């Protein structure tokens, strides 16, 4: 197995606050990796650095591709992300439209979109939510929809930023089984 994410000598500051100083990390393809730390320790910042949202010094490689301004778009296509606050990531008012959005941007055909939505809604048990307004959903339902959106384009890498926080134990176990598959 090769490293799906490799970080070498990463340094990053928020103003005067040093967040990473020559930080290195390797994550193997096919692995489940957990990064733990106190609030404000840099977990979400690390995610944003991997996505190329912030400038940094050092090197980040995703699936063998060096992260740069030129490769950022290519790298983002390989990654599905669920942020800890799903309300901040929705782009549409209706659930199904939010899932369709990323697939249309990646130029999936109508049939591929329909097939993918049917598969995801069945796997995640969200069929009943597809035509609801996002603002009518509970916190846990929003998390499920955010997970569906992240999985929609079948990414090679899935990054979950406290994605299970609002889910009950049964749903967490079910989602974890889906992710393992």
mmCIF file of C-alpha atoms in Angstrom:
data_model
loop_
_atom_site.group_PDB
_atom_site.id
_atom_site.type_symbol
_atom_site.label_atom_id
_atom_site.label_comp_id
_atom_site.label_asym_id
_atom_site.label_seq_id
_atom_site.Cartn_x
_atom_site.Cartn_y
_atom_site.Cartn_z
ATOM 1 C CA UNK A 1 0.000 0.000 0.000
ATOM 2 C CA UNK A 2 1.244 3.449 -0.847
ATOM 3 C CA UNK A 3 0.682 6.679 1.050
ATOM 4 C CA UNK A 4 -2.593 8.240 -0.077
ATOM 5 C CA UNK A 5 -1.692 11.410 1.843
ATOM 6 C CA UNK A 6 1.863 12.393 2.655
ATOM 7 C CA UNK A 7 2.782 15.593 4.472
ATOM 8 C CA UNK A 8 6.403 16.673 4.846
ATOM 9 C CA UNK A 9 7.711 19.562 6.949
ATOM 10 C CA UNK A 10 4.383 21.404 6.966
ATOM 11 C CA UNK A 11 4.504 24.793 8.650
ATOM 12 C CA UNK A 12 1.527 27.109 9.036
ATOM 13 C CA UNK A 13 0.667 30.121 11.199
ATOM 14 C CA UNK A 14 -2.571 31.965 11.953
ATOM 15 C CA UNK A 15 -1.171 35.443 12.373
ATOM 16 C CA UNK A 16 1.328 35.157 15.243
ATOM 17 C CA UNK A 17 0.034 31.739 16.373
ATOM 18 C CA UNK A 18 2.089 28.787 15.159
ATOM 19 C CA UNK A 19 -0.252 25.873 14.292
ATOM 20 C CA UNK A 20 2.191 23.512 12.534
ATOM 21 C CA UNK A 21 5.969 23.595 12.662
ATOM 22 C CA UNK A 22 7.679 21.095 10.339
ATOM 23 C CA UNK A 23 4.787 18.637 10.822
ATOM 24 C CA UNK A 24 4.984 15.357 8.882
ATOM 25 C CA UNK A 25 2.395 12.609 8.453
ATOM 26 C CA UNK A 26 1.809 9.612 6.185
ATOM 27 C CA UNK A 27 -1.589 7.998 5.714
ATOM 28 C CA UNK A 28 -1.711 4.656 3.907
ATOM 29 C CA UNK A 29 -4.243 3.984 1.173
ATOM 30 C CA UNK A 30 -7.174 1.941 2.471
ATOM 31 C CA UNK A 31 -6.567 2.854 6.094
ATOM 32 C CA UNK A 32 -8.884 4.444 8.623
ATOM 33 C CA UNK A 33 -6.882 7.164 10.356
ATOM 34 C CA UNK A 34 -8.051 9.257 13.287
ATOM 35 C CA UNK A 35 -6.476 12.546 14.240
ATOM 36 C CA UNK A 36 -7.245 13.525 17.815
ATOM 37 C CA UNK A 37 -6.651 16.808 19.577
ATOM 38 C CA UNK A 38 -8.240 19.463 21.709
ATOM 39 C CA UNK A 39 -10.474 22.136 20.221
ATOM 40 C CA UNK A 40 -8.274 24.660 18.455
ATOM 41 C CA UNK A 41 -5.349 22.274 18.037
ATOM 42 C CA UNK A 42 -5.423 22.389 14.230
ATOM 43 C CA UNK A 43 -7.449 19.360 13.095
ATOM 44 C CA UNK A 44 -9.808 21.338 10.849
ATOM 45 C CA UNK A 45 -6.949 23.574 9.742
ATOM 46 C CA UNK A 46 -5.060 20.460 8.615
ATOM 47 C CA UNK A 47 -8.080 19.416 6.550
ATOM 48 C CA UNK A 48 -8.238 22.852 4.931
ATOM 49 C CA UNK A 49 -4.508 22.730 4.200
ATOM 50 C CA UNK A 50 -4.921 19.337 2.484
ATOM 51 C CA UNK A 51 -7.679 20.877 0.348
ATOM 52 C CA UNK A 52 -5.408 23.777 -0.598
ATOM 53 C CA UNK A 53 -7.571 26.401 1.083
ATOM 54 C CA UNK A 54 -4.621 28.005 2.910
ATOM 55 C CA UNK A 55 -1.072 28.715 1.798
ATOM 56 C CA UNK A 56 1.664 26.888 3.723
ATOM 57 C CA UNK A 57 5.296 25.924 3.605
ATOM 58 C CA UNK A 58 6.351 22.312 3.208
ATOM 59 C CA UNK A 59 4.880 19.663 0.930
ATOM 60 C CA UNK A 60 1.519 17.908 0.772
ATOM 61 C CA UNK A 61 1.038 14.975 -1.595
ATOM 62 C CA UNK A 62 -2.377 13.477 -2.273
ATOM 63 C CA UNK A 63 -2.392 10.164 -4.142
ATOM 64 C CA UNK A 64 1.092 10.951 -5.440
ATOM 65 C CA UNK A 65 0.205 14.454 -6.679
ATOM 66 C CA UNK A 66 1.980 17.446 -5.125
ATOM 67 C CA UNK A 67 -0.525 20.013 -3.864
ATOM 68 C CA UNK A 68 -0.101 23.358 -5.629
ATOM 69 C CA UNK A 69 -2.308 26.076 -7.056
ATOM 70 C CA UNK A 70 -2.234 24.194 -10.394
ATOM 71 C CA UNK A 71 -3.139 20.760 -8.925
ATOM 72 C CA UNK A 72 -5.618 21.888 -6.254
ATOM 73 C CA UNK A 73 -8.686 21.206 -8.431
ATOM 74 C CA UNK A 74 -7.426 17.740 -9.444
ATOM 75 C CA UNK A 75 -6.746 16.858 -5.811
ATOM 76 C CA UNK A 76 -10.131 18.086 -4.586
ATOM 77 C CA UNK A 77 -11.845 15.708 -7.042
ATOM 78 C CA UNK A 78 -10.232 12.816 -5.172
ATOM 79 C CA UNK A 79 -11.503 13.924 -1.765
ATOM 80 C CA UNK A 80 -14.940 13.832 -0.183
ATOM 81 C CA UNK A 81 -15.283 15.995 2.924
ATOM 82 C CA UNK A 82 -17.841 16.193 5.702
ATOM 83 C CA UNK A 83 -17.277 19.242 7.873
ATOM 84 C CA UNK A 84 -18.419 19.449 11.485
ATOM 85 C CA UNK A 85 -21.064 22.085 10.647
ATOM 86 C CA UNK A 86 -23.094 20.782 7.704
ATOM 87 C CA UNK A 87 -25.244 23.934 7.521
ATOM 88 C CA UNK A 88 -22.190 25.811 6.273
ATOM 89 C CA UNK A 89 -21.647 23.430 3.356
ATOM 90 C CA UNK A 90 -25.092 23.135 1.767
ATOM 91 C CA UNK A 91 -25.500 24.994 -1.533
ATOM 92 C CA UNK A 92 -29.182 24.228 -2.228
ATOM 93 C CA UNK A 93 -32.435 24.456 -0.315
ATOM 94 C CA UNK A 94 -33.619 20.943 -1.245
ATOM 95 C CA UNK A 95 -31.654 17.837 -0.231
ATOM 96 C CA UNK A 96 -31.588 16.134 -3.622
ATOM 97 C CA UNK A 97 -30.417 19.336 -5.329
ATOM 98 C CA UNK A 98 -27.470 19.512 -2.967
ATOM 99 C CA UNK A 99 -26.395 15.963 -3.811
ATOM 100 C CA UNK A 100 -26.898 16.573 -7.549
ATOM 101 C CA UNK A 101 -24.824 19.789 -7.463
ATOM 102 C CA UNK A 102 -21.393 18.173 -7.169
ATOM 103 C CA UNK A 103 -22.238 15.426 -9.661
ATOM 104 C CA UNK A 104 -23.340 17.952 -12.283
ATOM 105 C CA UNK A 105 -20.144 19.945 -11.720
ATOM 106 C CA UNK A 106 -18.151 16.778 -12.382
ATOM 107 C CA UNK A 107 -20.178 16.266 -15.576
ATOM 108 C CA UNK A 108 -21.959 13.069 -14.589
ATOM 109 C CA UNK A 109 -24.728 12.067 -16.998
ATOM 110 C CA UNK A 110 -28.385 12.259 -15.917
ATOM 111 C CA UNK A 111 -28.496 8.460 -15.653
ATOM 112 C CA UNK A 112 -25.286 8.329 -13.593
ATOM 113 C CA UNK A 113 -26.684 11.013 -11.273
ATOM 114 C CA UNK A 114 -29.986 9.154 -10.847
ATOM 115 C CA UNK A 115 -28.195 5.847 -10.232
ATOM 116 C CA UNK A 116 -25.810 7.397 -7.701
ATOM 117 C CA UNK A 117 -28.606 9.160 -5.793
ATOM 118 C CA UNK A 118 -30.665 5.969 -5.679
ATOM 119 C CA UNK A 119 -27.692 3.982 -4.392
ATOM 120 C CA UNK A 120 -26.665 6.543 -1.765
ATOM 121 C CA UNK A 121 -30.177 7.199 -0.507
ATOM 122 C CA UNK A 122 -30.730 3.461 -0.080
ATOM 123 C CA UNK A 123 -27.347 2.857 1.596
ATOM 124 C CA UNK A 124 -27.745 5.788 3.983
ATOM 125 C CA UNK A 125 -31.504 5.342 4.417
ATOM 126 C CA UNK A 126 -32.302 8.917 3.392
ATOM 127 C CA UNK A 127 -34.925 8.297 0.691
ATOM 128 C CA UNK A 128 -37.532 10.046 2.848
ATOM 129 C CA UNK A 129 -35.316 13.164 3.037
ATOM 130 C CA UNK A 130 -34.526 13.706 -0.646
ATOM 131 C CA UNK A 131 -37.290 16.235 -1.349
ATOM 132 C CA UNK A 132 -37.247 17.995 2.024
ATOM 133 C CA UNK A 133 -35.883 21.460 2.609
ATOM 134 C CA UNK A 134 -32.457 21.348 4.246
ATOM 135 C CA UNK A 135 -33.551 23.802 6.955
ATOM 136 C CA UNK A 136 -36.345 21.391 8.000
ATOM 137 C CA UNK A 137 -33.892 18.577 8.853
ATOM 138 C CA UNK A 138 -32.636 17.646 12.309
ATOM 139 C CA UNK A 139 -28.914 17.895 13.045
ATOM 140 C CA UNK A 140 -28.452 14.157 12.530
ATOM 141 C CA UNK A 141 -30.374 14.204 9.240
ATOM 142 C CA UNK A 142 -28.189 17.084 8.022
ATOM 143 C CA UNK A 143 -25.090 15.029 8.862
ATOM 144 C CA UNK A 144 -26.451 12.083 6.841
ATOM 145 C CA UNK A 145 -27.102 14.362 3.869
ATOM 146 C CA UNK A 146 -23.612 15.866 4.207
ATOM 147 C CA UNK A 147 -22.162 12.331 4.171
ATOM 148 C CA UNK A 148 -24.219 11.530 1.058
ATOM 149 C CA UNK A 149 -22.891 14.686 -0.630
ATOM 150 C CA UNK A 150 -19.299 13.745 0.262
ATOM 151 C CA UNK A 151 -19.739 10.206 -1.066
ATOM 152 C CA UNK A 152 -21.676 11.223 -4.183
ATOM 153 C CA UNK A 153 -18.709 11.366 -6.564
ATOM 154 C CA UNK A 154 -17.197 8.175 -5.111
ATOM 155 C CA UNK A 155 -14.025 9.852 -3.836
ATOM 156 C CA UNK A 156 -10.788 7.968 -3.320
ATOM 157 C CA UNK A 157 -10.335 9.740 0.041
ATOM 158 C CA UNK A 158 -13.020 10.586 2.574
ATOM 159 C CA UNK A 159 -12.263 13.068 5.344
ATOM 160 C CA UNK A 160 -14.751 13.348 8.190
ATOM 161 C CA UNK A 161 -14.418 16.334 10.521
ATOM 162 C CA UNK A 162 -16.507 15.291 13.535
ATOM 163 C CA UNK A 163 -19.082 13.972 11.069
ATOM 164 C CA UNK A 164 -20.632 11.545 13.553
ATOM 165 C CA UNK A 165 -21.181 14.106 16.325
ATOM 166 C CA UNK A 166 -24.937 14.485 15.776
ATOM 167 C CA UNK A 167 -25.719 10.837 14.973
ATOM 168 C CA UNK A 168 -27.121 8.195 17.310
ATOM 169 C CA UNK A 169 -25.139 5.004 17.956
ATOM 170 C CA UNK A 170 -27.232 2.850 15.569
ATOM 171 C CA UNK A 171 -26.764 5.326 12.707
ATOM 172 C CA UNK A 172 -23.033 5.693 13.440
ATOM 173 C CA UNK A 173 -22.565 1.921 13.229
ATOM 174 C CA UNK A 174 -24.594 1.728 10.008
ATOM 175 C CA UNK A 175 -22.611 4.554 8.384
ATOM 176 C CA UNK A 176 -19.321 2.994 9.463
ATOM 177 C CA UNK A 177 -20.388 -0.274 7.798
ATOM 178 C CA UNK A 178 -21.154 1.657 4.590
ATOM 179 C CA UNK A 179 -17.744 3.330 4.739
ATOM 180 C CA UNK A 180 -15.963 0.012 5.266
ATOM 181 C CA UNK A 181 -17.693 -1.398 2.167
#
